[in-house]
Amino acid sequence: MGETVRWLTPEEQHAWRSFVRLHEKLGGRLSRLLQKESKVSAADFAVLVQLTDVPEGRQRYQDLARALEWEKSRMSHHIARMAGRGLVVREDCPDDGRGAFVVITEAGRAAIEAAAPLHVEAVRELFLDHVTPAELRVLADISERVVSKLDEGAS
């Protein structure tokens, strides 16, 4: 516990707080737009995107939770709510009596197909239209590098 804290410099603090504000404002705005226009929450959208990105639209609960960085209880409660609305179903895993899959339904596919164009337009309007291609490449490089380090730490 005797380690010295590496406090942020004013420049680091400014950059960090700006990034956090961007993340919060952008996430909040996207979430409200999705909910208002498509009746799909940001969390629903995240789950549906993950499921449309995998073969057969099915993924094990634990893998889906890991991909979204959600805790087990949040995943369980949210999937139960989505299943209640007919967006996904839960299927037992035949190879593992304790495991289960989350599977997108036709209603779930229809919901994401309706929400995706709204989401893309909002991403363009709220973010992409305000950065240059060079800035976008730098942001992608930074994001990939930090995510890679975070993934290493999770292993």
C-alpha atoms as one frame of an Amber mdcrd trajectory, in Angstrom:
protein
   0.000   0.000   0.000   3.038   2.276   0.119   2.986   2.866  -3.632   2.873
   6.424  -4.859  -0.274   7.418  -6.716   0.427   8.493 -10.276  -1.960  11.464
 -10.348  -3.141  12.705 -13.710  -1.468  15.737 -15.174  -3.819  18.575 -16.122
  -3.567  17.514 -19.771  -4.279  13.856 -18.934  -7.184  14.831 -16.678  -8.654
  17.067 -19.380  -8.355  14.324 -22.016  -9.812  11.673 -19.698 -12.745  13.814
 -18.566 -13.461  14.860 -22.148 -13.482  11.221 -23.213 -15.805  10.251 -20.332
 -18.176  13.138 -21.126 -18.210  12.124 -24.804 -18.942   8.516 -23.902 -21.739
   9.445 -21.485 -23.404  12.026 -23.727 -23.133   9.978 -26.896 -24.335   6.791
 -25.193 -27.230   8.583 -23.537 -28.322  10.329 -26.716 -28.101   7.159 -28.811
 -29.989   5.238 -26.168 -32.831   7.771 -25.980 -33.129   7.968 -29.776 -33.245
   4.188 -30.152 -35.820   3.788 -27.410 -38.019   6.594 -28.725 -37.882   5.698
 -32.407 -37.715   1.893 -32.333 -38.781   0.826 -28.814 -35.447  -1.013 -28.525
 -33.209  -0.081 -25.615 -29.468   0.327 -26.002 -29.013  -2.886 -24.017 -31.489
  -4.731 -26.274 -29.638  -3.398 -29.315 -26.270  -4.564 -27.927 -27.612  -8.089
 -27.340 -29.286  -8.261 -30.746 -26.137  -7.029 -32.525 -24.077  -9.726 -30.805
 -26.582 -12.394 -31.777 -26.803 -11.308 -35.417 -23.010 -11.410 -35.624 -22.767
 -15.124 -34.773 -23.814 -18.194 -36.797 -27.423 -19.266 -36.327 -28.080 -16.212
 -34.100 -27.236 -18.169 -30.976 -24.629 -17.700 -28.289 -23.947 -19.224 -24.906
 -25.040 -17.026 -21.990 -21.517 -16.820 -20.588 -19.980 -15.867 -23.943 -22.621
 -13.213 -24.532 -22.083 -11.792 -21.042 -18.328 -11.732 -21.596 -18.674 -10.029
 -24.986 -20.901  -7.320 -23.497 -18.894  -7.032 -20.246 -22.069  -7.743 -18.249
 -22.315  -9.535 -14.927 -24.215 -12.813 -14.777 -27.235 -11.375 -12.929 -27.614
  -8.446 -15.337 -27.445 -10.831 -18.288 -29.989 -13.189 -16.766 -32.488 -10.434
 -15.910 -32.128  -8.635 -19.219 -32.462 -11.795 -21.306 -35.576 -12.732 -19.304
 -37.115  -9.327 -20.148 -36.187  -9.677 -23.830 -37.608 -13.205 -23.907 -40.821
 -11.877 -22.375 -41.086  -9.481 -25.327 -40.349 -12.274 -27.814 -36.983 -10.883
 -29.013 -34.947 -13.908 -27.874 -35.480 -17.374 -26.473 -33.438 -19.383 -24.013
 -32.405 -22.872 -25.092 -30.761 -25.468 -22.902 -27.364 -26.661 -24.033 -27.523
 -30.363 -24.936 -23.792 -30.849 -24.181 -23.848 -29.146 -20.785 -26.792 -29.504
 -18.426 -25.909 -26.242 -16.672 -25.279 -24.191 -19.820 -27.793 -22.376 -21.980
 -27.961 -20.469 -25.241 -29.593 -17.157 -26.023 -31.162 -17.319 -29.499 -32.538
 -14.425 -31.520 -36.123 -14.865 -32.725 -37.764 -13.605 -35.908 -39.233 -10.756
 -33.822 -35.725  -9.979 -32.587 -34.410  -9.916 -36.150 -37.260  -7.628 -37.198
 -36.548  -5.322 -34.238 -32.855  -4.933 -35.069 -33.566  -4.545 -38.775 -35.897
  -1.659 -37.908 -33.536  -0.113 -35.348 -30.265  -0.437 -37.295 -30.925   2.315
 -39.875 -31.942   4.697 -37.077 -28.818   3.807 -35.125 -26.512   4.265 -38.121
 -28.002   7.649 -38.985 -27.705   8.784 -35.362 -24.062   7.621 -35.201 -23.343
   9.620 -38.345 -25.202  12.724 -37.176 -23.949  12.718 -33.590 -20.379  11.544
 -34.143 -18.990  10.679 -37.576 -20.016  13.960 -39.211 -17.819  15.803 -36.682
 -14.511  13.968 -37.157 -12.113  13.762 -40.066 -11.054  10.468 -41.666  -7.580
  10.905 -40.127  -9.086  11.454 -36.651 -11.266   8.400 -37.151  -8.218   6.250
 -37.961  -6.416   7.528 -34.841  -9.484   6.816 -32.709  -9.738   3.285 -34.124
  -6.029   2.663 -33.455  -6.298   3.929 -29.873  -9.481   1.964 -29.228  -8.066
  -1.288 -30.608  -4.850  -0.920 -28.592  -6.664  -0.237 -25.297  -9.230  -3.012
 -25.879  -6.404  -5.433 -26.674  -4.733  -4.599 -23.351  -8.019  -4.965 -21.502
  -8.597  -8.347 -23.139  -5.090  -9.470 -22.131  -5.845  -8.524 -18.542  -9.085
 -10.520 -18.574  -7.385 -13.755 -19.633
